[in-house]
Coordinates of C-alpha atoms and ligand atoms in Angstrom, one line a residue:
Chain A
X1 CA 59.0 79.1 93.4
X2 CA 59.8 81.2 96.4
X3 CA 60.3 79.0 99.5
X4 CA 62.0 78.7 102.8
X5 CA 65.3 76.9 103.1
X6 CA 67.2 75.8 106.2
X7 CA 71.0 76.2 105.9
X8 CA 73.2 74.2 108.2
X9 CA 76.6 75.8 108.4
X10 CA 80.0 74.3 109.0
X11 CA 81.2 74.9 112.5
X12 CA 83.9 77.5 111.7
X13 CA 84.3 81.2 110.9
X14 CA 80.8 82.2 111.9
X15 CA 81.5 85.8 111.1
X16 CA 82.1 85.0 107.5
X17 CA 78.9 83.2 106.8
X18 CA 76.7 86.0 105.8
X19 CA 79.2 87.8 103.6
X20 CA 79.9 84.6 101.8
X21 CA 76.2 83.9 101.1
X22 CA 75.8 87.5 99.8
X23 CA 78.8 87.3 97.6
X24 CA 77.8 84.0 95.9
X25 CA 74.2 85.2 95.3
X26 CA 75.7 88.4 93.8
X27 CA 77.9 86.5 91.4
X28 CA 74.9 84.5 90.2
X29 CA 72.6 87.5 90.3
X30 CA 69.9 86.2 92.7
X31 CA 68.5 87.4 96.0
X32 CA 68.7 85.7 99.4
X33 CA 65.9 86.9 101.6
X34 CA 67.5 86.9 105.1
X35 CA 65.7 86.8 108.4
X36 CA 65.2 90.2 110.1
X37 CA 68.0 90.0 112.6
X38 CA 70.2 87.1 111.3
X39 CA 72.2 85.6 114.2
X40 CA 75.2 84.3 112.4
X41 CA 76.7 82.8 115.5
X42 CA 74.2 80.0 115.3
X43 CA 74.7 77.0 113.0
X44 CA 71.3 77.1 111.5
X45 CA 69.6 79.8 109.5
X46 CA 66.3 79.9 107.6
X47 CA 66.3 82.0 104.5
X48 CA 64.0 82.5 101.6
X49 CA 65.1 81.8 98.0
X50 CA 63.2 82.5 94.8
X51 CA 64.2 79.2 93.2
X52 CA 65.3 75.8 94.5
X53 CA 68.2 76.0 92.0
X54 CA 69.7 78.8 94.1
X55 CA 70.1 76.4 97.0
X56 CA 72.2 74.2 94.7
X57 CA 74.3 77.1 93.5
X58 CA 75.0 78.1 97.1
X59 CA 75.9 74.6 98.2
X60 CA 78.3 74.3 95.3
X61 CA 80.2 77.4 96.0
X62 CA 79.9 78.4 99.7
X63 CA 82.8 77.0 101.8
X64 CA 80.8 77.4 105.0
X65 CA 77.7 75.6 104.0
X66 CA 77.4 72.0 105.2
X67 CA 73.9 71.3 103.8
X68 CA 70.6 72.9 102.7
X69 CA 67.1 71.6 103.5
X70 CA 63.6 72.5 102.4
X71 CA 62.4 74.1 105.6
X72 CA 59.3 72.5 107.3
X73 CA 59.4 73.6 110.9
X74 CA 61.2 75.0 113.9
X75 CA 60.4 75.5 117.6
X76 CA 61.7 75.7 121.1
X77 CA 59.5 72.8 122.0
X78 CA 58.4 69.7 120.0
X79 CA 54.8 70.9 120.3
X80 CA 55.7 74.0 118.4
X81 CA 57.6 72.0 115.8
X82 CA 54.7 69.7 115.2
X83 CA 52.2 72.4 115.0
X84 CA 54.2 74.3 112.4
X85 CA 55.0 71.0 110.5
X86 CA 51.3 70.2 110.4
X87 CA 50.5 73.6 109.0
X88 CA 53.1 73.1 106.3
X89 CA 51.5 69.8 105.2
X90 CA 51.3 71.1 101.6
X91 CA 55.1 71.1 101.5
X92 CA 55.6 67.4 102.2
X93 CA 52.2 65.9 101.3
X94 CA 53.5 64.6 98.0
X95 CA 56.0 62.3 99.7
X96 CA 53.3 60.6 101.8
X97 CA 51.9 57.9 99.4
X98 CA 55.1 56.1 98.2
X99 CA 58.4 57.8 98.5
X100 CA 61.3 55.8 100.1
X101 CA 62.8 57.8 103.0
X102 CA 65.3 58.0 105.8
X103 CA 64.7 59.9 109.0
X104 CA 67.6 61.4 111.0
X105 CA 67.5 63.0 114.4
X106 CA 70.8 64.6 115.4
X107 CA 72.1 67.1 117.9
X108 CA 74.3 70.1 117.4
X109 CA 76.8 70.4 120.3
X110 CA 75.1 67.3 121.7
X111 CA 74.7 63.6 121.2
X112 CA 71.1 62.4 121.5
X113 CA 70.7 58.9 123.1
X114 CA 69.4 56.3 120.6
X115 CA 66.2 55.7 122.6
X116 CA 65.2 59.3 122.5
X117 CA 66.1 59.5 118.8
X118 CA 63.5 56.8 118.3
X119 CA 61.0 58.7 120.4
X120 CA 61.5 61.8 118.3
X121 CA 61.0 59.8 115.1
X122 CA 57.8 58.3 116.6
X123 CA 56.5 61.7 117.4
X124 CA 56.4 62.5 113.7
X125 CA 54.2 59.5 113.0
X126 CA 51.2 61.7 112.1
X127 CA 53.0 62.5 108.8
X128 CA 52.1 58.9 107.9
X129 CA 54.8 58.3 105.3
X130 CA 53.8 55.1 103.5
X131 CA 56.9 54.6 101.4
X132 CA 59.6 52.2 102.6
X133 CA 62.4 53.2 104.9
X134 CA 65.6 53.0 103.1
X135 CA 68.8 53.8 105.0
X136 CA 71.1 53.4 102.0
X137 CA 69.4 55.1 99.0
X138 CA 66.3 56.9 100.1
X139 CA 64.5 59.2 97.7
X140 CA 64.3 61.7 100.5
X141 CA 66.0 62.3 103.7
X142 CA 64.2 64.1 106.6
X143 CA 66.4 65.7 109.3
X144 CA 65.5 66.9 112.7
X145 CA 68.2 69.0 114.4
X146 CA 68.3 69.8 118.1
X147 CA 70.6 72.8 118.7
X148 CA 72.3 73.0 122.0
X149 CA 74.4 75.9 123.4
X150 CA 78.0 75.1 123.3
X151 CA 79.1 74.2 126.8
X152 CA 82.8 74.2 127.1
X153 CA 84.4 72.0 129.8
X154 CA 84.9 73.8 133.1
X155 CA 88.4 75.0 133.7
X156 CA 89.7 72.1 135.9
X157 CA 86.8 69.7 135.7
X158 CA 86.4 66.7 133.5
X159 CA 85.2 67.3 130.0
X160 CA 81.4 67.5 129.7
X161 CA 79.7 64.4 128.4
X162 CA 78.1 65.0 125.0
X163 CA 74.8 63.5 126.1
X164 CA 74.5 65.5 129.4
X165 CA 71.3 67.6 129.8
X166 CA 69.5 65.7 127.0
X167 CA 66.4 67.6 125.8
X168 CA 67.7 70.9 127.0
X169 CA 68.0 72.2 123.5
X170 CA 67.8 75.8 122.5
X171 CA 65.7 75.1 119.3
X172 CA 64.7 72.3 117.0
X173 CA 64.8 72.6 113.2
X174 CA 63.1 70.2 110.8
X175 CA 63.3 69.8 107.0
X176 CA 64.1 67.7 103.9
X177 CA 67.6 67.5 102.6
X178 CA 68.0 69.1 99.3
X179 CA 71.8 69.3 98.8
X180 CA 75.0 68.6 100.7
X181 CA 77.6 71.4 100.4
X182 CA 80.3 70.3 97.9
X183 CA 82.5 73.4 98.2
X184 CA 83.9 72.3 101.6
X185 CA 86.0 69.6 100.0
X186 CA 88.1 72.4 98.4
X187 CA 89.5 73.0 101.8
X188 CA 91.3 69.7 101.4
X189 CA 92.1 70.2 97.7
X190 CA 93.9 73.5 98.5
X191 CA 95.6 72.2 101.7
X192 CA 98.8 74.2 102.0
X193 CA 100.8 71.1 103.2
X194 CA 100.0 69.3 100.0
X195 CA 100.9 72.2 97.8
X196 CA 104.0 72.0 95.5
X197 CA 105.1 75.4 96.8
X198 CA 104.4 77.3 100.0
X199 CA 106.1 79.3 102.7
X200 CA 105.7 80.6 106.2
X201 CA 103.5 83.4 104.9
X202 CA 101.0 81.1 103.2
X203 CA 97.4 81.5 104.1
X204 CA 95.4 78.5 105.2
X205 CA 93.2 77.0 102.5
X206 CA 89.8 77.7 104.1
X207 CA 90.4 81.4 104.6
X208 CA 92.0 81.7 101.1
X209 CA 88.8 80.2 99.7
X210 CA 86.6 82.5 101.7
X211 CA 88.7 85.4 100.5
X212 CA 88.3 84.2 96.9
X213 CA 84.6 84.1 97.3
X214 CA 84.6 87.7 98.6
X215 CA 86.3 88.8 95.3
X216 CA 83.3 87.4 93.3
X217 CA 85.9 85.4 91.3
X218 CA 84.4 83.9 88.2
X219 CA 85.3 83.5 84.5
X220 CA 86.2 86.8 82.8
X221 CA 87.3 88.5 85.9
X222 CA 90.8 89.9 86.5
X223 CA 92.1 89.9 90.0
X224 CA 95.3 91.3 91.5
X225 CA 97.3 90.5 94.6
X226 CA 99.9 93.2 95.3
X227 CA 101.5 91.3 98.2
X228 CA 101.5 88.0 96.4
X229 CA 104.1 86.1 98.5
X230 CA 103.6 82.4 97.8
X231 CA 100.2 83.1 96.1
X232 CA 97.8 81.4 98.5
X233 CA 94.7 83.4 97.4
X234 CA 95.6 83.3 93.7
X235 CA 94.9 79.5 93.5
X236 CA 91.3 79.4 94.7
X237 CA 90.6 82.6 92.8
X238 CA 91.9 81.1 89.6
X239 CA 90.1 77.9 90.4
X240 CA 86.8 79.8 90.3
X241 CA 87.7 80.9 86.8
X242 CA 89.3 84.4 87.2
X243 CA 92.7 85.3 85.9
X244 CA 95.2 86.6 88.4
X245 CA 98.2 89.0 88.5
X246 CA 100.6 89.0 91.3
X247 CA 103.4 91.3 92.5
X248 CA 105.7 91.4 95.5
X249 CA 108.6 93.5 96.6
X250 CA 110.5 90.3 97.3
X251 CA 110.8 88.0 94.2
X252 CA 112.1 85.1 96.3
X253 CA 108.6 84.8 97.9
X254 CA 107.1 84.1 94.5
X255 CA 110.0 82.0 93.1
X256 CA 111.1 79.8 95.9
X257 CA 113.9 77.5 94.9
X258 CA 114.0 75.7 91.5
X259 CA 112.3 76.3 88.2
X260 CA 109.7 77.3 87.1
X261 CA 108.9 79.8 89.9
X262 CA 107.1 78.3 92.9
X263 CA 103.8 80.0 92.3
X264 CA 103.7 78.6 88.8
X265 CA 104.5 75.1 90.1
X266 CA 101.7 75.3 92.6
X267 CA 99.3 76.7 89.9
X268 CA 100.3 73.9 87.6
X269 CA 99.4 71.3 90.3
X270 CA 95.9 72.9 90.5
X271 CA 95.6 73.0 86.7
X272 CA 95.4 76.8 86.6
X273 CA 98.9 77.9 85.5
X274 CA 97.5 79.6 82.4
X275 CA 95.3 81.8 84.6
X276 CA 98.3 83.4 86.4
X277 CA 98.6 86.2 83.9
X278 CA 102.0 87.4 85.2
X279 CA 104.2 87.8 88.3
X280 CA 106.2 90.9 88.8
X281 CA 108.7 92.1 91.4
X282 CA 108.1 95.7 92.6
X283 CA 107.3 97.7 95.6
X284 CA 103.6 98.5 95.4
X285 CA 104.3 102.0 96.7
X286 CA 106.6 102.6 93.7
X287 CA 104.6 100.7 91.1
X288 CA 104.9 100.8 87.3
X289 CA 101.1 100.6 86.5
X290 CA 100.5 102.8 83.5
X291 CA 96.8 103.3 84.1
X292 CA 94.0 102.6 86.5
X293 CA 90.6 100.8 86.4
X294 CA 92.2 97.5 85.4
X295 CA 91.0 94.9 87.9
X296 CA 87.7 93.5 89.0
X297 CA 89.1 92.8 92.5
X298 CA 92.2 93.1 94.6
X299 CA 92.7 90.3 97.1
X300 CA 95.6 90.4 99.5
X301 CA 97.1 89.7 102.9
X302 CA 99.1 92.9 103.6
X303 CA 102.4 92.5 105.4
X304 CA 101.6 93.4 109.0
X305 CA 105.0 92.8 110.3
X306 CA 104.5 89.6 112.3
X307 CA 105.8 87.1 109.8
X308 CA 106.6 89.2 106.8
X309 CA 107.2 92.8 107.8
X310 CA 105.8 95.7 105.9
X311 CA 108.6 97.5 104.2
X312 CA 109.0 99.8 101.3
X313 CA 111.9 101.1 99.2
X314 CA 113.8 103.9 100.8
X315 CA 115.7 104.7 103.9
X316 CA 114.8 106.1 107.3
X317 CA 117.5 108.8 106.8
X318 CA 118.8 110.5 103.7
X319 CA 122.0 109.1 102.2
X320 CA 125.2 111.0 102.0
X321 CA 126.3 112.4 98.6
X322 CA 129.0 109.8 98.0
X323 CA 126.7 106.9 99.0
X324 CA 124.3 108.3 96.4
X325 CA 127.0 108.3 93.8
X326 CA 127.8 104.7 94.6
X327 CA 124.3 103.7 94.1
X328 CA 124.1 105.6 90.8
X329 CA 127.1 103.6 89.6
X330 CA 125.7 100.4 90.9
X331 CA 122.4 100.8 89.0
X332 CA 124.1 101.6 85.7
X333 CA 125.3 98.1 85.7
X334 CA 122.0 96.3 85.1
X335 CA 122.0 92.8 86.6
X336 CA 119.7 89.9 86.1
X337 CA 117.3 88.9 88.7
X338 CA 119.7 86.2 89.9
X339 CA 122.3 88.5 91.3
X340 CA 119.9 91.1 92.4
X341 CA 120.5 94.6 93.4
X342 CA 119.2 94.7 96.9
X343 CA 117.7 98.1 97.6
X344 CA 117.3 99.3 101.2
X345 CA 113.9 99.3 102.7
X346 CA 112.3 101.2 105.5
X347 CA 109.4 100.2 107.8
X348 CA 105.9 100.9 106.7
X349 CA 103.4 101.6 109.4
X350 CA 100.3 99.5 109.1
X351 CA 97.7 102.2 109.4
X352 CA 99.5 104.1 106.6
X353 CA 99.6 100.9 104.6
X354 CA 95.9 100.2 105.0
X355 CA 94.9 103.7 104.0
X356 CA 97.3 103.5 101.0
X357 CA 95.8 100.2 100.0
X358 CA 92.3 101.6 99.8
X359 CA 93.5 104.5 97.7
X360 CA 95.4 102.2 95.4
X361 CA 92.4 100.0 95.1
X362 CA 90.2 103.0 94.2
X363 CA 92.7 103.8 91.4
X364 CA 93.2 100.3 90.1
X365 CA 89.7 98.8 90.4
X366 CA 86.9 99.1 87.9
X367 CA 83.7 100.7 89.2
X368 CA 81.9 98.1 91.3
X369 CA 85.2 96.2 91.9
X370 CA 86.1 94.9 95.3
X371 CA 89.1 95.1 97.6
X372 CA 89.4 92.1 100.0
X373 CA 92.1 92.1 102.6
X374 CA 93.0 91.3 106.2
X375 CA 93.5 93.9 108.8
X376 CA 95.1 92.7 112.1
X377 CA 93.9 94.3 115.2
X378 CA 94.2 94.2 118.9
X379 CA 90.8 92.8 120.1
X380 CA 90.3 94.9 123.2
X381 CA 91.2 98.1 121.5
X382 CA 89.3 97.6 118.3
X383 CA 86.5 100.1 117.5
X384 CA 84.3 100.2 114.5
X385 CA 85.8 103.6 113.7
X386 CA 89.2 102.0 113.0
X387 CA 87.9 100.9 109.6
X388 CA 86.7 104.4 108.8
X389 CA 90.1 106.0 109.5
X390 CA 91.4 104.2 106.3
X391 CA 88.4 104.9 104.1
X392 CA 88.1 107.5 101.4
X393 CA 85.5 108.9 99.1
X394 CA 84.1 106.5 96.5
X395 CA 84.8 103.4 98.6
X396 CA 82.3 101.6 100.8
X397 CA 82.8 98.8 103.4
X398 CA 80.4 96.0 102.6
X399 CA 81.7 93.3 104.9
X400 CA 83.9 93.1 108.0
X401 CA 84.4 89.6 109.5
X402 CA 86.5 88.9 112.6
X403 CA 88.8 85.8 112.8
X404 CA 89.4 85.7 116.6
X405 CA 92.7 84.5 118.0
X406 CA 92.0 85.8 121.5
X407 CA 94.0 88.8 122.4
X408 CA 94.5 89.7 118.8
X409 CA 92.5 89.0 115.7
X410 CA 92.3 89.9 112.1
X411 CA 89.4 91.3 110.2
X412 CA 88.6 90.3 106.6
X413 CA 87.5 93.6 105.1
X414 CA 85.5 93.8 101.8
X415 CA 85.3 97.2 100.3
X416 CA 83.4 98.1 97.1
X417 CA 84.3 100.9 94.7
X418 CA 81.0 102.7 94.4
X419 CA 82.4 105.7 92.5
X420 CA 82.4 105.7 88.7
X421 CA 84.7 108.6 88.1
X422 CA 88.4 108.2 87.5
X423 CA 90.9 108.7 90.4
X424 CA 94.5 109.5 90.3
X425 CA 97.0 107.1 91.8
X426 CA 97.9 107.6 95.5
X427 CA 101.1 109.5 96.4
X428 CA 102.1 107.1 99.2
X429 CA 103.6 110.2 100.9
X430 CA 103.2 110.3 104.7
X431 CA 103.9 113.3 106.8
X432 CA 104.9 112.3 110.3
X433 CA 101.6 113.3 111.7
X434 CA 100.9 113.9 115.3
X435 CA 97.9 112.0 116.3
X436 CA 96.6 114.7 118.7
X437 CA 93.1 115.1 117.5
X438 CA 92.7 112.3 115.0
X439 CA 91.5 108.9 116.1
X440 CA 94.3 106.4 116.5
X441 CA 93.1 103.0 115.2
X442 CA 93.9 99.8 117.2
X443 CA 95.9 98.5 114.3
X444 CA 98.4 101.4 114.5
X445 CA 101.8 100.0 115.4
X446 CA 100.3 96.5 115.4
X447 CA 103.7 94.9 115.1
X448 CA 105.1 96.5 118.2
X449 CA 102.0 95.6 120.2
X450 CA 102.2 92.1 119.0
X451 CA 105.8 91.6 120.2
X452 CA 105.2 93.5 123.4
X453 CA 102.2 91.8 124.7
X454 CA 100.1 89.2 123.1
X455 CA 102.6 86.9 121.5
X456 CA 101.1 83.4 121.3
X457 CA 104.5 81.8 120.8
X458 CA 103.9 81.0 117.2
X459 CA 105.5 83.7 115.2
X460 CA 108.9 83.3 113.6
X461 CA 109.7 86.9 114.2
X462 CA 110.4 89.4 111.5
X463 CA 112.4 88.6 108.4
X464 CA 115.5 90.4 107.4
X465 CA 115.3 94.1 106.7
X466 CA 116.3 93.9 103.1
X467 CA 114.6 92.5 100.2
X468 CA 115.7 90.9 97.0
X469 CA 114.1 89.9 93.8
Chain B
X1 CA 105.9 84.8 81.2
X2 CA 105.7 88.5 80.7
X3 CA 102.8 88.4 78.3
X4 CA 102.2 91.4 76.1
X5 CA 99.1 92.2 78.1
X6 CA 101.4 92.9 81.0
X7 CA 103.9 94.7 78.9
X8 CA 101.2 97.0 77.6
X9 CA 100.3 98.1 81.2
X10 CA 103.7 98.8 82.7
X11 CA 105.6 102.0 82.2
X12 CA 109.0 103.1 83.5
X13 CA 108.4 104.6 86.9
X14 CA 111.8 105.9 87.8
X15 CA 111.8 109.3 89.4
X16 CA 111.3 112.1 86.9
X17 CA 110.9 109.7 84.0
X18 CA 107.5 110.9 82.9
X19 CA 107.6 111.3 79.2
X20 CA 108.5 108.8 76.5
X21 CA 108.7 106.1 79.2
X22 CA 106.4 103.7 77.4
X23 CA 106.4 101.2 75.9
X24 CA 109.5 99.6 77.3
X25 CA 111.6 98.0 74.6
X26 CA 112.3 94.2 74.8
X27 CA 116.0 93.2 74.6
X28 CA 117.7 89.9 74.2
X29 CA 114.5 88.1 74.7
X30 CA 113.8 84.4 74.8
X31 CA 110.2 83.7 73.7
X32 CA 107.8 80.9 74.3
X33 CA 104.3 80.3 73.0
X34 CA 101.8 78.8 75.4
X35 CA 98.2 78.2 74.8
X36 CA 95.7 80.2 77.0
X37 CA 91.9 79.9 77.5
X38 CA 90.0 82.2 75.1
X39 CA 87.5 84.5 76.8
X40 CA 85.9 87.0 74.4
X41 CA 84.2 89.0 77.1
X42 CA 87.5 89.4 78.9
X43 CA 89.2 90.7 75.8
X44 CA 86.3 93.0 74.9
X45 CA 86.3 94.5 78.4
X46 CA 90.0 94.9 78.2
X47 CA 90.2 96.5 74.7
X48 CA 89.6 100.1 75.9
X49 CA 92.7 99.8 78.1
X50 CA 95.1 98.8 75.4
X51 CA 97.6 101.3 74.0
X52 CA 97.1 100.1 70.5
X53 CA 100.2 101.5 68.8
X54 CA 102.5 100.2 71.5
X55 CA 101.0 96.7 71.3
X56 CA 101.3 96.5 67.5
X57 CA 104.8 97.9 67.5
X58 CA 105.9 95.4 70.2
X59 CA 104.2 92.5 68.5
X60 CA 106.0 93.3 65.2
X61 CA 109.3 93.5 67.0
X62 CA 108.7 90.1 68.3
X63 CA 107.8 88.8 64.9
X64 CA 104.0 88.7 65.1
X65 CA 102.3 90.6 62.4
X66 CA 98.7 89.5 62.8
X67 CA 97.4 92.7 64.2
X68 CA 96.3 95.7 62.0
X69 CA 98.2 99.0 62.3
X70 CA 95.0 100.8 63.3
X71 CA 92.6 99.4 65.8
X72 CA 89.6 98.3 63.9
X73 CA 86.2 99.7 64.7
X74 CA 84.4 96.5 64.0
X75 CA 85.4 93.7 66.3
X76 CA 85.0 90.3 64.8
X77 CA 85.9 86.8 65.9
X78 CA 89.1 86.5 63.9
X79 CA 90.3 89.8 65.2
X80 CA 89.6 88.7 68.8
X81 CA 91.4 85.4 68.3
X82 CA 94.5 87.2 66.9
X83 CA 94.4 89.7 69.7
X84 CA 94.0 86.9 72.2
X85 CA 97.1 85.2 70.8
X86 CA 99.2 88.4 71.0
X87 CA 98.1 89.5 74.4
X88 CA 98.1 86.1 76.3
X89 CA 100.0 83.5 74.4
X90 CA 103.4 85.1 73.7
X91 CA 105.6 84.8 76.8
X92 CA 108.9 86.4 77.3
X93 CA 110.9 84.2 79.6
X94 CA 114.3 85.8 79.7
X95 CA 115.7 89.2 78.6
X96 CA 115.0 92.7 79.6
X97 CA 112.8 95.7 79.1
X98 CA 114.5 99.0 78.5
X99 CA 113.0 102.4 79.1
X100 CA 113.1 104.4 75.8
X101 CA 113.7 107.6 77.9
X102 CA 116.0 106.9 80.8
X103 CA 117.4 103.6 79.5
X104 CA 116.7 101.8 82.8
X105 CA 116.9 98.1 82.1
X106 CA 114.3 96.0 83.8
X107 CA 115.6 92.4 83.7
X108 CA 113.4 89.4 83.2
X109 CA 114.3 86.0 84.6
X110 CA 112.2 82.9 84.6
X111 CA 109.4 85.0 83.2
X112 CA 109.4 87.4 86.2
X113 CA 110.4 91.0 85.5
X114 CA 112.3 92.9 88.2
X115 CA 110.7 96.3 88.3
X116 CA 112.3 97.4 91.6
X117 CA 113.9 100.8 91.4
X118 CA 117.3 101.8 92.9
X119 CA 117.3 104.3 95.7
X120 CA 118.0 107.4 93.6
X121 CA 115.2 106.5 91.3
X122 CA 112.5 106.7 93.8
X123 CA 110.3 109.8 93.7
Ligands
SAM1 C1 101.7 88.5 104.6 S1 102.7 88.3 103.2 C2 101.6 87.7 102.0 C3 101.6 86.3 101.9 C4 100.8 85.7 100.8 N1 99.4 85.9 100.9 C5 101.2 84.2 100.7 O1 100.3 83.4 100.4 O2 102.3 83.8 100.9 C6 103.1 89.9 102.7 C7 104.0 90.0 101.5 O3 104.1 91.4 101.2 C8 105.4 91.6 100.6 N2 105.7 93.0 100.8 C9 106.1 93.7 101.9 N3 106.2 95.0 101.7 C10 105.8 95.2 100.3 C11 105.8 96.3 99.5 N4 106.0 97.6 99.9 N5 105.4 96.1 98.2 C12 105.1 94.8 97.7 N6 105.2 93.7 98.5 C13 105.5 93.9 99.8 C14 106.3 90.6 101.4 O4 107.5 90.3 100.7 C15 105.4 89.4 101.6 O5 105.6 88.5 100.6
ZN2 ZN1 112.6 105.6 82.4

């Protein structure tokens, strides 16, 4: 039955909330009817769902959902709340005669003094619930949220008390608890520090999980990470049932020290080793894929040069003839991966890389498949058009969520392949273009900008300019 | 690792090596059989992507003769099970894959093939 539900979000990554809801409903083939102008910066949202079961599905899979309630009322004053709650009597009437219950009054960004909590509960007395109050195992839990604006401590003053300005809420929400989010615990399960193998490029668990959800990972799907590194996104993606293929120009990133390779050790820890289809060492700009339309999604954190520089096979300048002869000789002595031939690499400019990645995805994805990746960008210089400079025919941006680090940020971009025709693989050739009349995106030369200006003292600098397998 | 599903999708990509560059030929291989989850939808979806002759030939070379020479028109459960085994459960742990055309040897160690090209091989 169609009804309204109140979603309480976890207090992080607000820009990722809507895309996640939409992805999970798409995986399970149902609709979420959103409010007209959803304000995702707020921790509460009232949505319409066709079935209560959909609330359970969302709570099981959305990393950013704390809990979901059957929605009864909201208002900027308690008069408004009670008026609406009375008019929704048909929704809670059945709990009046004899259902045990618990009633919680709680503040967001605020602590409500005990006394006033009691006053608020009293004000709902007209609901006249006859069942017994049970704080341990109630049949139903009613929750009343007061939402306060976040009020950060003044620059040099003492921190604000959490109970200051009591009653000065922005809005009140009221409903009955249906389900607590269970997916958030995965953030602990996939904690990088507890992982059998990780490195300095590993992506934090919460973001990796959000990325996995953006891929629509589920059983029967095949998902590719062309900049696999230590495999952070592969684990949650495989956990959700998909199988994964990973490649990287630098085999050491996937292997680590010891046997079996690090990525396999971590996958074993999570019980999903058999879902890592294969790992392979190659430069994605010189890749051995025989054909396209293979994958349901590509999920990746491209090397943007801060911790693991973008590079590709080749040299900035051409080699002399005798050097070439030397390499020829060298390569005719095949070596195993342990004493690798270390090919030279040249830098790979981020805006070229982003454009190439979209073209590659268009080639390698099945129709309807998704490309999910991060694009770092300088916050002040970012413009919406930056995304469009890397787009091509047949691909469509469906989500763009900012993770804000202050002077820089990164955007999680989700792109869908809307075209159904076949495309040829990208050439990865770049002419040294002069940017006279084309728009220069803010992520152009991101690495240089990072080291020039807005370093936050956290980076380890670039890694060596060579790669090995 | 290096399962036959992967082997069936990778071709030699050295510069100017465009014909007879697939399938790569396994050499000095060390095999392992490991069970994998069976998902019939996945295999059905994947079937159109397979180069059948290459798969059968390679499986025979590795000692598995469960697949028919010609791709059957009717897909039944037994066929899917055999195909599943060949594609996902045979792992090549060590050895190499050699291009039938240019003879480039792509070495495999700990199940990870090194498909990096040398400088003069890049297009
Ligand atoms: C930001 S890291 C990805 C980290 C990964 N998500 C993880 O969990 O560790 C980027 C990776 O891209 C690899 N890389 C850089 N240039 C490449 C290229 N041209 N082709 C393939 N991989 C490349 C680097 O070796 C590095 O492991
Ligand atoms: Zn070749």
